[in-house]
């Protein structure tokens, strides 16, 4: 039986072992009707949690971590896919309950796959990755809410991270005046190059805020949660909305109802993992159409498969700027 190279995490008595690269037998892959030759993956915040065991992301052992990949179909009994098709996968429990992306092969359910959109390479799709696809889901949610750049500025928290970087590029491309909130003032030039019009220190959004603050923006994309999200809401203009997708600063939400009941502000929840296929296809189509490739290149670094082991800790420690592509194939 054939084997392939993979990053594997085993169970230990106290939790999980450190990730290690080893050969993995194809016969140990899980059920699925499509086998993909994985060529590229990436390191998202959730991958950092899984690789380090900081949160119980991994629900089965041994696990190949990695929540998203791009690659080429090798074997398929699914009617929508045939050998040679280029595909992308985000979420659906990959790298959590189902063997994941940091491997040369993955066997998955065909319904989880999205065809690689025309005009995007596999490497670009993983430069976008789940972080960038989630940023697009946030933009789509704000649009569905009827918000447009003529309503006022848009704020992005966790600006130097993966979700934040792609969100800034997408909002700027759509004509928004983008306010980028960051704890890394040294990245101001980087954030401006992506399209940020203003940089604010993330401390301005930290700590206990007032139930209602000065109305500063019409829309927001939040990757941080906790007090940051509460303060973003309290400073949102009448009728505006904040799309919340992340918890890099904490899972709690120390907010009041004042923005909702006195300003008609909306909180839009964003989940990428179980998002329906039609929404995924729309998000990937829009990413292929709207995301400036030179900005994508500027926010992306590339590492080999073995590099994910250290990258997991780095992303949790806030040492990664933008996006990281993992070259596998
Ligand atoms: P990154 O680590 O790349 O970015 C997170 C950014 O948040 C950091 O770069 C930093 O930005 C900021 N940050 C980190 N720690 C803190 C803190 N303690 N307080 C305030 N700000 C902080 O992660 P991603 O962009 O990949 O993911 C962002 C969040 O979105 C994560 O929580 C992730 O789990 C979540 N997510 C959710 C998805 C969903 O389906 N809902 C899908 C994808 C991601 P800066 O240095 O500029 O301040």
Short mmCIF file of C-alpha atoms and ligand atoms in Angstrom, two decimals:
data_model
loop_
_atom_site.label_atom_id
_atom_site.label_comp_id
_atom_site.label_asym_id
_atom_site.label_seq_id
_atom_site.Cartn_x
_atom_site.Cartn_y
_atom_site.Cartn_z
CA UNK A 1 0.00 0.00 0.00
CA UNK A 2 1.30 3.44 -0.91
CA UNK A 3 2.31 5.92 1.73
CA UNK A 4 2.86 9.66 1.69
CA UNK A 5 4.47 12.38 3.80
CA UNK A 6 2.29 13.99 6.48
CA UNK A 7 2.42 16.02 9.67
CA UNK A 8 0.91 13.75 12.31
CA UNK A 9 -0.21 14.39 15.89
CA UNK A 10 -0.62 11.40 18.19
CA UNK A 11 -2.56 11.19 21.43
CA UNK A 12 -0.73 11.01 24.76
CA UNK A 13 -2.01 10.28 28.26
CA UNK A 14 -2.08 13.95 29.13
CA UNK A 15 -3.37 15.29 25.80
CA UNK A 16 -1.56 15.38 22.47
CA UNK A 17 2.04 14.83 21.34
CA UNK A 18 4.04 17.44 19.45
CA UNK A 19 3.46 17.29 15.69
CA UNK A 20 5.99 15.25 13.69
CA UNK A 21 6.57 14.57 10.00
CA UNK A 22 6.31 10.90 9.04
CA UNK A 23 5.08 8.54 6.33
CA UNK A 24 1.33 7.87 6.54
CA UNK A 25 -0.28 4.88 4.86
CA UNK A 26 -2.93 5.58 2.24
CA UNK A 27 -4.94 2.70 3.72
CA UNK A 28 -5.29 4.73 6.95
CA UNK A 29 -7.03 7.64 5.22
CA UNK A 30 -10.64 8.17 6.28
CA UNK A 31 -13.74 7.55 4.21
CA UNK A 32 -14.48 9.84 1.31
CA UNK A 33 -15.32 9.69 -2.37
CA UNK A 34 -12.53 11.98 -3.62
CA UNK A 35 -8.76 11.56 -3.10
CA UNK A 36 -6.80 14.75 -3.66
CA UNK A 37 -3.09 15.24 -4.27
CA UNK A 38 -2.58 18.19 -1.95
CA UNK A 39 -0.18 20.78 -3.38
CA UNK A 40 -0.69 23.75 -1.05
CA UNK A 41 -2.07 24.53 2.38
CA UNK A 42 -1.70 27.40 4.81
CA UNK A 43 -1.49 28.21 8.52
CA UNK A 44 -4.59 29.78 10.02
CA UNK A 45 -5.10 30.80 13.65
CA UNK A 46 -7.10 27.61 14.25
CA UNK A 47 -4.19 25.57 12.85
CA UNK A 48 -2.00 27.24 15.45
CA UNK A 49 -4.41 26.18 18.20
CA UNK A 50 -4.43 22.60 16.83
CA UNK A 51 -0.66 22.27 16.24
CA UNK A 52 0.20 23.50 19.74
CA UNK A 53 -2.73 21.86 21.56
CA UNK A 54 -3.62 25.27 23.02
CA UNK A 55 -7.33 24.55 22.49
CA UNK A 56 -9.06 21.18 21.91
CA UNK A 57 -9.40 21.65 18.15
CA UNK A 58 -8.35 18.04 17.39
CA UNK A 59 -11.14 15.58 18.08
CA UNK A 60 -9.60 12.33 16.78
CA UNK A 61 -6.16 10.75 16.90
CA UNK A 62 -3.88 10.24 15.14
CA UNK A 63 -4.65 13.50 13.36
CA UNK A 64 -3.14 15.17 10.34
CA UNK A 65 -3.79 18.85 11.14
CA UNK A 66 -4.53 21.56 8.57
CA UNK A 67 -8.01 22.97 7.99
CA UNK A 68 -7.70 23.88 4.31
CA UNK A 69 -5.94 22.85 1.12
CA UNK A 70 -5.72 23.28 -2.61
CA UNK A 71 -4.80 20.40 -4.89
CA UNK A 72 -5.66 18.15 -7.79
CA UNK A 73 -8.18 15.31 -7.79
CA UNK A 74 -6.48 11.93 -8.20
CA UNK A 75 -9.39 9.53 -7.73
CA UNK A 76 -13.10 10.32 -7.61
CA UNK A 77 -16.40 8.49 -7.51
CA UNK A 78 -18.25 11.78 -6.92
CA UNK A 79 -20.23 12.94 -9.97
CA UNK A 80 -18.94 16.55 -9.77
CA UNK A 81 -15.21 15.73 -9.80
CA UNK A 82 -12.85 13.80 -12.03
CA UNK A 83 -9.09 13.16 -11.94
CA UNK A 84 -7.15 16.29 -12.83
CA UNK A 85 -9.72 18.77 -11.47
CA UNK A 86 -8.25 21.60 -9.40
CA UNK A 87 -10.07 21.98 -6.07
CA UNK A 88 -10.10 23.96 -2.82
CA UNK A 89 -11.31 22.82 0.58
CA UNK A 90 -12.04 24.93 3.68
CA UNK A 91 -13.27 23.57 6.98
CA UNK A 92 -15.96 20.90 7.31
CA UNK A 93 -13.97 19.52 10.25
CA UNK A 94 -10.83 18.85 8.19
CA UNK A 95 -7.88 18.86 10.60
CA UNK A 96 -10.34 18.57 13.52
CA UNK A 97 -12.47 15.42 13.11
CA UNK A 98 -11.30 14.42 9.62
CA UNK A 99 -7.64 13.85 8.57
CA UNK A 100 -6.43 17.21 7.31
CA UNK A 101 -4.34 19.20 4.93
CA UNK A 102 -0.69 18.92 6.03
CA UNK A 103 -0.10 15.83 3.89
CA UNK A 104 0.57 14.89 0.30
CA UNK A 105 -2.84 13.16 0.08
CA UNK A 106 -6.28 13.78 1.50
CA UNK A 107 -9.47 11.77 1.06
CA UNK A 108 -12.64 13.79 1.60
CA UNK A 109 -16.31 13.99 0.67
CA UNK A 110 -16.83 15.54 -2.73
CA UNK A 111 -19.56 17.83 -1.41
CA UNK A 112 -16.91 19.59 0.71
CA UNK A 113 -14.87 20.60 -2.33
CA UNK A 114 -15.15 23.80 -4.34
CA UNK A 115 -13.67 23.95 -7.86
CA UNK A 116 -10.63 26.23 -7.92
CA UNK A 117 -12.04 29.42 -9.45
CA UNK A 118 -10.73 30.43 -12.87
CA UNK A 119 -7.91 32.94 -12.59
CA UNK A 120 -6.58 31.69 -9.24
CA UNK A 121 -3.61 29.35 -8.88
CA UNK A 122 -3.54 26.75 -6.11
CA UNK A 123 -0.83 28.76 -4.36
CA UNK A 124 -2.94 31.95 -4.55
CA UNK A 125 -5.98 30.07 -3.23
CA UNK A 126 -3.98 29.08 -0.16
CA UNK A 127 -2.48 32.56 0.16
CA UNK A 128 -6.14 33.50 0.61
CA UNK A 129 -6.88 30.36 2.66
CA UNK A 130 -9.62 30.09 5.23
CA UNK A 131 -8.64 33.47 6.70
CA UNK A 132 -9.17 35.26 3.38
CA UNK A 133 -12.30 33.31 2.48
CA UNK A 134 -13.69 34.27 5.90
CA UNK A 135 -12.83 37.93 5.25
CA UNK A 136 -14.85 37.63 2.04
CA UNK A 137 -17.77 36.06 3.95
CA UNK A 138 -17.66 39.13 6.22
CA UNK A 139 -17.71 41.51 3.24
CA UNK A 140 -20.64 39.60 1.70
CA UNK A 141 -22.55 39.81 5.00
CA UNK A 142 -22.02 43.58 5.20
CA UNK A 143 -23.20 43.93 1.59
CA UNK A 144 -26.28 41.79 2.27
CA UNK A 145 -27.01 44.17 5.13
CA UNK A 146 -27.17 46.95 2.54
CA UNK A 147 -23.97 48.69 3.58
CA UNK A 148 -21.85 50.52 1.02
CA UNK A 149 -18.90 52.95 1.21
CA UNK A 150 -21.19 56.02 1.01
CA UNK A 151 -22.45 55.18 4.51
CA UNK A 152 -19.10 55.96 6.17
CA UNK A 153 -15.80 54.28 7.07
CA UNK A 154 -15.24 50.56 7.75
CA UNK A 155 -13.08 49.39 10.66
CA UNK A 156 -11.00 46.19 10.65
CA UNK A 157 -9.55 44.72 13.86
CA UNK A 158 -6.59 42.33 13.99
CA UNK A 159 -5.49 44.25 10.91
CA UNK A 160 -2.02 42.74 10.41
CA UNK A 161 -3.30 39.18 10.67
CA UNK A 162 -4.68 36.96 7.92
CA UNK A 163 -8.37 37.85 8.11
CA UNK A 164 -7.51 41.51 8.71
CA UNK A 165 -5.06 41.85 5.82
CA UNK A 166 -7.44 40.34 3.25
CA UNK A 167 -10.40 42.30 4.69
CA UNK A 168 -8.50 45.57 4.26
CA UNK A 169 -7.59 44.78 0.66
CA UNK A 170 -11.17 43.77 -0.21
CA UNK A 171 -12.83 46.75 1.48
CA UNK A 172 -10.37 49.23 -0.02
CA UNK A 173 -10.90 47.72 -3.48
CA UNK A 174 -14.66 48.19 -3.02
CA UNK A 175 -14.12 51.88 -2.23
CA UNK A 176 -14.39 51.92 1.55
CA UNK A 177 -12.40 54.33 3.74
CA UNK A 178 -10.71 51.64 5.85
CA UNK A 179 -9.70 52.19 9.48
CA UNK A 180 -7.19 49.49 10.49
CA UNK A 181 -6.83 48.63 14.18
CA UNK A 182 -3.49 47.06 15.05
CA UNK A 183 -1.18 46.43 17.98
CA UNK A 184 1.80 46.62 15.62
CA UNK A 185 2.44 50.28 14.75
CA UNK A 186 5.54 49.16 12.80
CA UNK A 187 3.16 47.61 10.24
CA UNK A 188 1.52 50.95 9.38
CA UNK A 189 3.19 51.15 5.95
CA UNK A 190 2.21 47.55 5.21
CA UNK A 191 -1.42 48.21 6.16
CA UNK A 192 -1.50 51.39 4.06
CA UNK A 193 -0.09 49.47 1.10
CA UNK A 194 -3.06 47.11 1.40
CA UNK A 195 -5.45 50.06 1.30
CA UNK A 196 -5.92 51.24 4.90
CA UNK A 197 -6.68 54.97 5.00
CA UNK A 198 -6.23 55.31 8.79
CA UNK A 199 -4.34 53.28 11.38
CA UNK A 200 -5.48 53.22 15.00
CA UNK A 201 -3.78 51.60 17.98
CA UNK A 202 -5.71 48.54 19.11
CA UNK A 203 -5.55 49.91 22.67
CA UNK A 204 -8.22 52.42 21.59
CA UNK A 205 -10.62 49.47 21.31
CA UNK A 206 -9.35 47.54 24.34
CA UNK A 207 -10.64 47.81 27.90
CA UNK A 208 -14.08 48.56 29.19
CA UNK A 209 -15.74 51.04 26.91
CA UNK A 210 -18.92 53.05 27.22
CA UNK A 211 -22.27 51.54 26.14
CA UNK A 212 -22.36 54.12 23.34
CA UNK A 213 -19.32 55.89 21.97
CA UNK A 214 -18.75 58.48 19.27
CA UNK A 215 -20.14 57.19 15.94
CA UNK A 216 -16.94 56.50 14.02
CA UNK A 217 -17.74 53.90 11.34
CA UNK A 218 -20.66 52.38 9.46
CA UNK A 219 -19.25 48.87 9.15
CA UNK A 220 -16.73 46.62 10.83
CA UNK A 221 -14.94 43.31 10.42
CA UNK A 222 -13.77 41.88 13.73
CA UNK A 223 -11.20 39.09 14.13
CA UNK A 224 -10.51 39.82 17.82
CA UNK A 225 -13.74 39.49 19.87
CA UNK A 226 -14.04 40.41 23.56
CA UNK A 227 -13.75 44.13 24.50
CA UNK A 228 -12.57 44.98 20.98
CA UNK A 229 -15.85 43.81 19.46
CA UNK A 230 -17.86 45.52 22.21
CA UNK A 231 -16.10 48.82 21.52
CA UNK A 232 -16.43 48.44 17.74
CA UNK A 233 -20.20 48.02 18.22
CA UNK A 234 -20.47 50.99 20.57
CA UNK A 235 -18.77 53.23 17.98
CA UNK A 236 -20.82 52.04 14.98
CA UNK A 237 -23.02 54.60 13.26
CA UNK A 238 -26.80 54.42 13.22
CA UNK A 239 -27.99 51.42 11.14
CA UNK A 240 -24.48 50.03 10.66
CA UNK A 241 -23.19 46.52 11.29
CA UNK A 242 -20.15 44.60 12.46
CA UNK A 243 -19.33 41.16 11.05
CA UNK A 244 -17.75 39.09 13.85
CA UNK A 245 -15.61 36.11 12.89
CA UNK A 246 -12.77 35.80 15.38
CA UNK A 247 -11.58 35.49 18.96
CA UNK A 248 -7.87 36.34 18.79
CA UNK A 249 -8.38 38.61 21.82
CA UNK A 250 -10.90 36.45 23.69
CA UNK A 251 -14.16 34.57 23.38
CA UNK A 252 -16.23 36.76 25.70
CA UNK A 253 -18.31 39.76 24.66
CA UNK A 254 -18.51 42.38 27.42
CA UNK A 255 -21.03 44.56 25.56
CA UNK A 256 -24.32 46.35 26.28
CA UNK A 257 -27.47 46.25 24.17
CA UNK A 258 -27.32 50.04 23.69
CA UNK A 259 -25.91 49.99 20.11
CA UNK A 260 -28.60 47.50 19.05
CA UNK A 261 -31.65 49.19 20.61
CA UNK A 262 -30.64 52.86 20.35
CA UNK A 263 -28.76 52.90 17.03
CA UNK A 264 -30.20 49.88 15.22
CA UNK A 265 -26.69 48.46 14.91
CA UNK A 266 -26.45 44.79 13.87
CA UNK A 267 -23.98 42.10 14.86
CA UNK A 268 -23.48 39.67 11.96
CA UNK A 269 -22.09 36.25 12.91
CA UNK A 270 -19.70 34.66 10.44
CA UNK A 271 -18.84 30.95 10.33
CA UNK A 272 -16.66 29.55 7.59
CA UNK A 273 -16.52 25.91 8.70
CA UNK A 274 -20.08 24.81 7.95
CA UNK A 275 -21.03 27.58 5.51
CA UNK A 276 -23.29 26.23 2.75
CA UNK A 277 -21.68 25.36 -0.57
CA UNK A 278 -23.51 28.06 -2.54
CA UNK A 279 -22.07 30.74 -0.24
CA UNK A 280 -18.57 29.26 -0.54
CA UNK A 281 -18.76 29.28 -4.32
CA UNK A 282 -19.93 32.90 -4.25
CA UNK A 283 -17.12 33.88 -1.84
CA UNK A 284 -14.43 32.19 -3.98
CA UNK A 285 -15.86 33.72 -7.17
CA UNK A 286 -15.70 37.18 -5.61
CA UNK A 287 -12.18 36.60 -4.25
CA UNK A 288 -10.99 35.59 -7.72
CA UNK A 289 -12.64 38.69 -9.19
CA UNK A 290 -11.95 41.35 -6.57
CA UNK A 291 -8.75 40.60 -4.67
CA UNK A 292 -5.78 42.55 -5.99
CA UNK A 293 -3.11 39.92 -6.76
CA UNK A 294 -0.20 42.27 -6.06
CA UNK A 295 -1.64 43.00 -2.59
CA UNK A 296 -2.13 39.27 -2.05
CA UNK A 297 1.51 38.66 -2.98
CA UNK A 298 2.63 41.45 -0.64
CA UNK A 299 0.86 39.87 2.34
CA UNK A 300 2.08 36.31 1.67
CA UNK A 301 5.14 34.34 2.73
CA UNK A 302 5.88 30.72 1.79
CA UNK A 303 7.11 27.85 3.95
CA UNK A 304 7.75 24.13 3.36
CA UNK A 305 5.61 21.43 5.00
CA UNK A 306 8.07 21.03 7.89
CA UNK A 307 7.71 24.77 8.60
CA UNK A 308 4.14 24.42 9.92
CA UNK A 309 5.40 22.98 13.20
CA UNK A 310 7.00 26.29 14.27
CA UNK A 311 4.47 28.43 12.41
CA UNK A 312 1.69 27.16 14.69
CA UNK A 313 3.30 28.81 17.73
CA UNK A 314 4.26 31.91 15.76
CA UNK A 315 0.71 32.66 14.63
CA UNK A 316 -0.65 32.35 18.19
CA UNK A 317 2.07 34.70 19.41
CA UNK A 318 1.07 37.31 16.81
CA UNK A 319 4.43 37.01 15.00
CA UNK A 320 2.94 36.29 11.55
CA UNK A 321 2.09 39.16 9.25
CA UNK A 322 -0.64 38.51 6.70
CA UNK A 323 -0.78 35.04 5.17
CA UNK A 324 1.45 32.01 4.86
CA UNK A 325 1.41 29.42 2.06
CA UNK A 326 2.60 25.89 2.84
CA UNK A 327 4.13 24.20 -0.23
CA UNK A 328 3.40 20.49 -0.14
CA UNK A 329 3.33 18.95 -3.58
P1 LIG B 1 -3.97 35.92 12.79
O1 LIG B 1 -3.22 35.44 13.99
O2 LIG B 1 -3.32 35.95 11.46
O3 LIG B 1 -4.52 37.40 13.08
C1 LIG B 1 -5.09 37.76 14.30
C2 LIG B 1 -4.69 39.19 14.60
O4 LIG B 1 -5.43 39.63 15.73
C3 LIG B 1 -3.24 39.39 14.96
O5 LIG B 1 -2.42 39.51 13.84
C4 LIG B 1 -3.30 40.66 15.77
O6 LIG B 1 -3.38 41.75 14.86
C5 LIG B 1 -4.66 40.55 16.47
N1 LIG B 1 -4.53 40.06 17.84
C6 LIG B 1 -3.90 38.92 18.24
N2 LIG B 1 -4.01 38.77 19.57
C7 LIG B 1 -4.71 39.83 20.02
C8 LIG B 1 -5.12 40.27 21.32
N3 LIG B 1 -4.84 39.56 22.42
N4 LIG B 1 -5.85 41.40 21.40
C9 LIG B 1 -6.14 42.13 20.30
N5 LIG B 1 -5.76 41.78 19.05
C10 LIG B 1 -5.06 40.65 18.92
O7 LIG B 1 -5.30 35.04 12.73
P2 LIG B 1 -6.35 34.93 11.52
O8 LIG B 1 -6.46 36.24 10.86
O9 LIG B 1 -6.08 33.69 10.75
O10 LIG B 1 -7.70 34.67 12.36
C11 LIG B 1 -8.24 35.73 13.13
C12 LIG B 1 -9.37 35.19 14.00
O11 LIG B 1 -10.45 34.78 13.16
C13 LIG B 1 -8.99 33.99 14.85
O12 LIG B 1 -9.60 34.10 16.11
C14 LIG B 1 -9.57 32.84 14.08
O13 LIG B 1 -9.85 31.74 14.91
C15 LIG B 1 -10.83 33.46 13.52
N6 LIG B 1 -11.33 32.80 12.33
C16 LIG B 1 -12.64 32.42 12.35
C17 LIG B 1 -13.21 31.83 11.27
C18 LIG B 1 -14.66 31.52 11.30
O14 LIG B 1 -15.09 30.63 10.57
N7 LIG B 1 -15.43 32.24 12.07
C19 LIG B 1 -12.41 31.47 10.10
C20 LIG B 1 -11.04 32.00 10.13
C21 LIG B 1 -10.54 32.62 11.24
P3 LIG B 1 -2.53 43.11 15.10
O15 LIG B 1 -1.14 42.65 15.41
O16 LIG B 1 -2.64 43.85 13.80
O17 LIG B 1 -3.18 43.83 16.24
#
